[in-house]
């Protein structure tokens, strides 16, 4: 007996250690944050597209700090409605049956069979399992639904359950370690098992593994979208679109240039952030310098929205080149050309041809002079290396204005600069233009803004608290940018636009817009064959 006791103690210790290991394993999984790579390991490498959603606790913690009570209520109602619609016709409750075990969810599209190129892609869903016991209970509940039938088969040593619901829905399910794979058809599940047992996976693609695993570099990612073969995905999209549905030409015009694309969505201390990285075909790469804007400090704190970049001449040239292959683009280009032709201007030579430097176009709030009824005006600054061409175009416009007897065109000195203004009797200056320096020309709509844009603003937009909060966390060296102060925008809209047309914006939309401080976007290229876009939805902090 005494000799047996140590063996019993050892056995008991092993059982106890095993129980502790299982306990800590499941406890650890509750706090685990899955990333796209975890799910991508069971997705075949030929997948055309994959989207990954993660219930990242850090991201959700950040989001809970933002938004007005009304906006938070709307989002909550939207999520509840989505859950109810998704689970309609089943006896499944999201909080009870799914939430305890649900980790990240990946939705992947696999190419159709080679002989059926016009068929839609095959769908594969991969769910990361946070708690195997809860997931097992959920699977049993699925199989035991009244009227549901289950067929069990085996493929490469893995059990596949084919479930047919009373509603007519059919799907196949298999568990691969911590990943539950599901598909309406059995074949994608078998392909996932092939990948799980050694075939190449989406996670092994060297060209995108880093961007995909890091959700395009977004902190605290909530969702990641990966398009492995952008041209093939677009062709599939075109083939399966309804006959009466068309997508914007920009979606299709870029597909020859982009090889693959990764987009990440996350939440941080500023708000909701989106970042996209596109890998370009080297044949289409254009070397555009990345510089911090020289024109941004020219705009005052009263600026409501601003867009800027470099080389309008190149943008126009690209559009005219794409017009040869796209009837929709060609119509747009011709409309622009015809509009300028009515003013006796050649769009290629007189307008866009000399706009070869940095540009910035801003909407600026003002209730002075002729702008008192509208509450804002606009100012534009263009850098050019061809000043004579720009001056010739402005002289043509001045001549057209002089032909109108109700408009007077006259020069005026402002801050030591000569400015040409178009004035309307009893109303004031409608339009003005001049040179800020040797190669920077400005045009301003609204007399008050002529004085604003020719002066050094006492509070430049670039150093204002609003701009600092909305835009400065994005790359300052970039190829283009967009900025809108939503607080200023809504204040203007409530005073000038919604006061006249109160039903123009629905209450739910207004509630969501009022939860935003602003939006900023930049385009950049940190590597020669990459094109990057980063967007920040700066959110107001919650008062709760």
Coordinates of N, CA, C and O in Angstrom, one line a residue, residues 312-408:
X312 N -2.1 69.5 -60.5 CA -3.4 69.4 -61.1 C -3.2 69.0 -62.6 O -4.0 68.3 -63.2
X313 N -2.1 69.5 -63.2 CA -1.9 69.2 -64.6 C -1.7 67.7 -64.8 O -2.3 67.2 -65.8
X314 N -1.1 67.0 -63.9 CA -0.9 65.6 -64.1 C -2.2 64.8 -63.8 O -2.5 63.8 -64.5
X315 N -3.0 65.3 -62.9 CA -4.3 64.7 -62.6 C -5.2 64.8 -63.8 O -5.9 63.9 -64.2
X316 N -5.2 66.0 -64.5 CA -6.0 66.2 -65.7 C -5.5 65.3 -66.8 O -6.3 64.7 -67.6
X317 N -4.2 65.2 -67.0 CA -3.6 64.4 -68.0 C -4.0 62.9 -67.8 O -4.3 62.2 -68.8
X318 N -4.0 62.5 -66.6 CA -4.4 61.1 -66.3 C -5.8 60.9 -66.7 O -6.2 59.8 -67.2
X319 N -6.7 61.8 -66.3 CA -8.1 61.7 -66.7 C -8.3 61.7 -68.2 O -9.1 60.9 -68.7
X320 N -7.6 62.5 -68.9 CA -7.8 62.5 -70.4 C -7.3 61.2 -71.0 O -7.8 60.7 -72.0
X321 N -6.2 60.6 -70.4 CA -5.7 59.3 -70.9 C -6.7 58.2 -70.6 O -7.0 57.4 -71.5
X322 N -7.4 58.2 -69.4 CA -8.3 57.2 -69.1 C -9.6 57.4 -69.9 O -10.4 56.4 -70.1
X323 N -9.9 58.6 -70.4 CA -11.1 58.8 -71.2 C -11.1 58.0 -72.5 O -12.2 57.7 -73.0
X324 N -9.9 57.6 -73.0 CA -9.8 56.8 -74.2 C -10.4 55.4 -74.0 O -10.9 54.8 -75.0
X325 N -10.4 54.9 -72.8 CA -10.9 53.6 -72.5 C -12.2 53.6 -71.7 O -12.8 52.5 -71.5
X326 N -12.7 54.7 -71.3 CA -13.9 54.8 -70.5 C -14.9 55.8 -71.0 O -14.6 57.0 -70.9
X327 N -16.0 55.4 -71.6 CA -17.0 56.4 -72.0 C -17.5 57.3 -70.9 O -17.7 58.5 -71.2
X328 N -17.6 56.8 -69.7 CA -18.1 57.6 -68.6 C -17.1 58.7 -68.3 O -17.4 59.9 -68.1
X329 N -15.8 58.4 -68.3 CA -14.7 59.4 -68.0 C -14.7 60.4 -69.2 O -14.5 61.6 -69.0
X330 N -14.8 59.8 -70.4 CA -14.8 60.7 -71.6 C -15.9 61.8 -71.5 O -15.7 62.9 -71.9
X331 N -17.1 61.3 -71.1 CA -18.2 62.3 -71.0 C -17.9 63.4 -70.0 O -18.1 64.6 -70.2
X332 N -17.3 63.0 -68.9 CA -16.9 64.0 -67.9 C -15.9 65.0 -68.3 O -16.0 66.2 -68.1
X333 N -14.8 64.4 -69.0 CA -13.8 65.3 -69.6 C -14.4 66.3 -70.6 O -14.0 67.5 -70.6
X334 N -15.3 65.8 -71.5 CA -15.8 66.6 -72.5 C -16.7 67.7 -71.9 O -16.7 68.9 -72.4
X335 N -17.4 67.4 -70.8 CA -18.3 68.4 -70.1 C -17.4 69.5 -69.6 O -17.7 70.7 -69.6
X336 N -16.2 69.1 -69.0 CA -15.3 70.2 -68.4 C -14.8 71.0 -69.6 O -14.8 72.3 -69.5
X337 N -14.4 70.4 -70.7 CA -13.8 71.1 -71.8 C -14.9 72.1 -72.4 O -14.6 73.2 -72.7
X338 N -16.1 71.6 -72.5 CA -17.2 72.4 -73.1 C -17.5 73.6 -72.2 O -17.8 74.7 -72.7
X339 N -17.5 73.4 -70.9 CA -17.8 74.5 -69.9 C -16.7 75.6 -70.1 O -17.1 76.8 -70.1
X340 N -15.5 75.3 -70.2 CA -14.4 76.3 -70.4 C -14.5 76.9 -71.8 O -14.1 78.1 -72.0
X341 N -14.9 76.1 -72.7 CA -14.9 76.6 -74.1 C -15.9 77.7 -74.2 O -15.7 78.7 -75.0
X342 N -17.0 77.7 -73.4 CA -18.0 78.8 -73.4 C -17.4 80.1 -73.0 O -17.9 81.2 -73.2
X343 N -16.3 80.0 -72.2 CA -15.6 81.2 -71.7 C -14.4 81.5 -72.6 O -13.5 82.3 -72.3
X344 N -14.3 80.8 -73.8 CA -13.2 81.0 -74.7 C -11.9 80.6 -74.1 O -10.8 81.2 -74.3
X345 N -11.9 79.5 -73.3 CA -10.7 79.0 -72.7 C -10.5 77.5 -73.1 O -11.5 76.7 -73.1
X346 N -9.3 77.2 -73.4 CA -8.9 75.8 -73.7 C -8.5 75.1 -72.4 O -7.6 75.6 -71.7
X347 N -9.3 74.1 -72.0 CA -9.1 73.5 -70.7 C -7.6 72.9 -70.5 O -7.0 73.1 -69.5
X348 N -7.1 72.3 -71.6 CA -5.8 71.8 -71.5 C -4.7 72.8 -71.4 O -3.8 72.7 -70.6
X349 N -4.8 73.9 -72.2 CA -3.7 74.9 -72.3 C -3.9 76.1 -71.3 O -3.0 76.4 -70.6
X350 N -5.2 76.6 -71.3 CA -5.4 77.8 -70.5 C -5.7 77.6 -69.0 O -5.6 78.5 -68.2
X351 N -6.2 76.4 -68.7 CA -6.6 76.2 -67.3 C -5.7 75.2 -66.6 O -4.9 75.6 -65.7
X352 N -5.7 74.0 -66.9 CA -5.0 73.0 -66.2 C -3.5 72.9 -66.5 O -2.7 72.4 -65.7
X353 N -3.1 73.3 -67.7 CA -1.8 73.2 -68.2 C -0.7 73.9 -67.3 O 0.4 73.4 -67.2
X354 N -1.1 75.0 -66.7 CA -0.1 75.7 -65.9 C -0.2 75.4 -64.4 O 0.7 75.9 -63.6
X355 N -1.1 74.6 -64.0 CA -1.3 74.3 -62.6 C -0.4 73.1 -62.2 O -0.8 72.0 -61.9
X356 N 0.9 73.3 -62.3 CA 1.9 72.2 -62.1 C 2.6 72.2 -60.7 O 3.5 71.4 -60.5
X357 N 2.2 73.0 -59.8 CA 2.7 73.0 -58.5 C 1.7 72.6 -57.4 O 0.8 71.9 -57.7
X358 N 2.0 73.0 -56.2 CA 1.0 72.7 -55.1 C -0.2 73.6 -55.3 O -0.2 74.7 -55.8
X359 N -1.4 73.0 -54.8 CA -2.6 73.8 -54.8 C -3.4 73.6 -53.5 O -3.2 72.5 -52.9
X360 N -4.2 74.5 -53.2 CA -5.1 74.4 -52.0 C -6.4 75.1 -52.3 O -6.3 76.3 -52.7
X361 N -7.5 74.5 -52.0 CA -8.8 75.1 -52.2 C -9.6 75.0 -50.9 O -9.7 73.9 -50.3
X362 N -10.0 76.1 -50.4 CA -10.7 76.1 -49.1 C -12.0 76.9 -49.0 O -12.2 77.8 -49.7
X363 N -12.9 76.4 -48.2 CA -14.1 77.1 -47.8 C -13.9 77.8 -46.5 O -13.5 77.2 -45.5
X364 N -14.1 79.1 -46.5 CA -13.8 79.9 -45.3 C -15.0 80.6 -44.8 O -15.7 81.3 -45.6
X365 N -15.3 80.5 -43.5 CA -16.5 81.1 -43.0 C -16.4 82.6 -42.9 O -15.3 83.1 -42.5
X366 N -17.4 83.4 -43.2 CA -17.4 84.8 -43.1 C -18.8 85.3 -43.3 O -19.6 84.8 -44.1
X367 N -19.2 86.3 -42.5 CA -20.5 86.9 -42.6 C -20.4 88.4 -42.9 O -21.3 89.2 -42.6
X368 N -19.3 88.7 -43.6 CA -19.0 90.1 -43.9 C -19.4 90.4 -45.4 O -19.3 89.5 -46.2
X369 N -19.8 91.6 -45.6 CA -20.0 92.1 -47.0 C -20.9 91.2 -47.8 O -22.0 90.8 -47.4
X370 N -20.5 90.9 -49.0 CA -21.3 90.1 -49.9 C -21.6 88.7 -49.4 O -22.5 88.0 -49.9
X371 N -20.8 88.2 -48.5 CA -20.9 86.9 -47.9 C -21.9 86.8 -46.8 O -22.1 85.7 -46.2
X372 N -22.5 87.9 -46.4 CA -23.3 87.9 -45.2 C -24.6 87.0 -45.3 O -25.1 86.4 -44.4
X373 N -25.0 86.8 -46.6 CA -26.2 86.0 -46.8 C -25.9 84.5 -46.9 O -26.7 83.7 -46.7
X374 N -24.6 84.2 -47.3 CA -24.2 82.8 -47.4 C -23.5 82.3 -46.2 O -23.5 81.1 -45.9
X375 N -22.7 83.1 -45.6 CA -22.0 82.7 -44.4 C -20.6 82.1 -44.7 O -19.9 81.7 -43.8
X376 N -20.2 82.0 -46.0 CA -18.9 81.5 -46.3 C -18.6 81.9 -47.7 O -19.4 82.2 -48.5
X377 N -17.3 81.8 -48.0 CA -16.8 82.0 -49.4 C -15.7 81.0 -49.7 O -15.5 80.0 -48.9
X378 N -15.0 81.1 -50.8 CA -14.0 80.2 -51.1 C -12.7 80.9 -51.6 O -12.8 82.0 -52.2
X379 N -11.6 80.3 -51.3 CA -10.3 80.8 -51.8 C -9.4 79.7 -52.4 O -9.5 78.5 -51.8
X380 N -8.7 80.0 -53.4 CA -7.9 79.0 -54.0 C -6.5 79.6 -54.3 O -6.3 80.7 -54.6
X381 N -5.5 78.7 -54.0 CA -4.1 79.1 -54.3 C -3.4 78.1 -55.2 O -3.6 76.9 -54.9
X382 N -2.8 78.5 -56.3 CA -2.1 77.6 -57.2 C -0.7 78.0 -57.4 O -0.4 79.2 -57.7
X383 N 0.2 77.1 -57.2 CA 1.6 77.4 -57.6 C 1.8 77.0 -59.0 O 1.3 76.0 -59.5
X384 N 2.7 77.8 -59.7 CA 2.9 77.5 -61.1 C 4.3 77.9 -61.5 O 4.9 78.9 -60.9
X385 N 4.9 77.2 -62.5 CA 6.2 77.6 -63.0 C 6.0 78.4 -64.3 O 7.0 78.7 -65.0
X386 N 4.7 78.6 -64.7 CA 4.4 79.3 -66.0 C 3.5 80.4 -65.7 O 2.3 80.4 -66.0
X387 N 4.1 81.5 -65.0 CA 3.3 82.6 -64.7 C 2.6 83.3 -65.9 O 1.5 83.7 -65.8
X388 N 3.3 83.5 -67.0 CA 2.7 84.2 -68.1 C 1.4 83.5 -68.6 O 0.4 84.1 -68.9
X389 N 1.4 82.1 -68.6 CA 0.1 81.4 -69.0 C -1.0 81.7 -68.0 O -2.1 81.9 -68.4
X390 N -0.7 81.7 -66.7 CA -1.7 81.9 -65.7 C -2.2 83.4 -65.8 O -3.5 83.6 -65.8
X391 N -1.4 84.3 -66.1 CA -1.8 85.7 -66.2 C -2.7 85.9 -67.5 O -3.6 86.7 -67.4
X392 N -2.3 85.2 -68.5 CA -3.1 85.3 -69.8 C -4.5 84.8 -69.5 O -5.5 85.4 -70.0
X393 N -4.7 83.7 -68.8 CA -6.0 83.2 -68.5 C -6.8 84.1 -67.6 O -8.0 84.4 -67.9
X394 N -6.2 84.7 -66.6 CA -6.9 85.7 -65.7 C -7.3 86.9 -66.5 O -8.4 87.5 -66.3
X395 N -6.5 87.4 -67.5 CA -6.9 88.5 -68.3 C -8.1 88.2 -69.2 O -8.9 89.1 -69.4
X396 N -8.2 87.0 -69.7 CA -9.3 86.6 -70.5 C -10.6 86.6 -69.6 O -11.6 87.1 -70.1
X397 N -10.5 86.1 -68.4 CA -11.6 86.2 -67.5 C -12.0 87.6 -67.1 O -13.2 87.9 -67.1
X398 N -11.0 88.5 -66.9 CA -11.3 89.9 -66.6 C -12.1 90.5 -67.8 O -13.0 91.3 -67.6
X399 N -11.6 90.2 -69.0 CA -12.3 90.8 -70.2 C -13.7 90.3 -70.3 O -14.6 91.1 -70.7
X400 N -14.0 89.1 -70.0 CA -15.4 88.6 -70.0 C -16.2 89.4 -68.9 O -17.4 89.8 -69.2
X401 N -15.7 89.6 -67.8 CA -16.4 90.3 -66.7 C -16.7 91.7 -67.1 O -17.7 92.3 -66.9
X402 N -15.7 92.4 -67.8 CA -15.9 93.8 -68.2 C -17.0 93.9 -69.3 O -17.6 95.0 -69.4
X403 N -17.3 92.9 -70.0 CA -18.3 92.9 -71.0 C -19.7 93.0 -70.4 O -20.7 93.2 -71.1
X404 N -19.8 92.7 -69.1 CA -21.1 92.8 -68.4 C -21.2 94.2 -67.8 O -20.4 94.6 -66.9
X405 N -22.2 95.0 -68.2 CA -22.3 96.4 -67.7 C -22.5 96.5 -66.2 O -22.3 97.6 -65.6
X406 N -23.0 95.5 -65.5 CA -23.3 95.6 -64.1 C -22.0 95.2 -63.3 O -22.1 95.3 -62.0
X407 N -20.9 94.9 -63.9 CA -19.7 94.5 -63.2 C -18.6 95.4 -63.5 O -18.4 95.7 -64.7
X408 N -17.9 95.9 -62.5 CA -16.7 96.8 -62.8 C -15.5 96.0 -62.3 O -15.5 95.3 -61.3

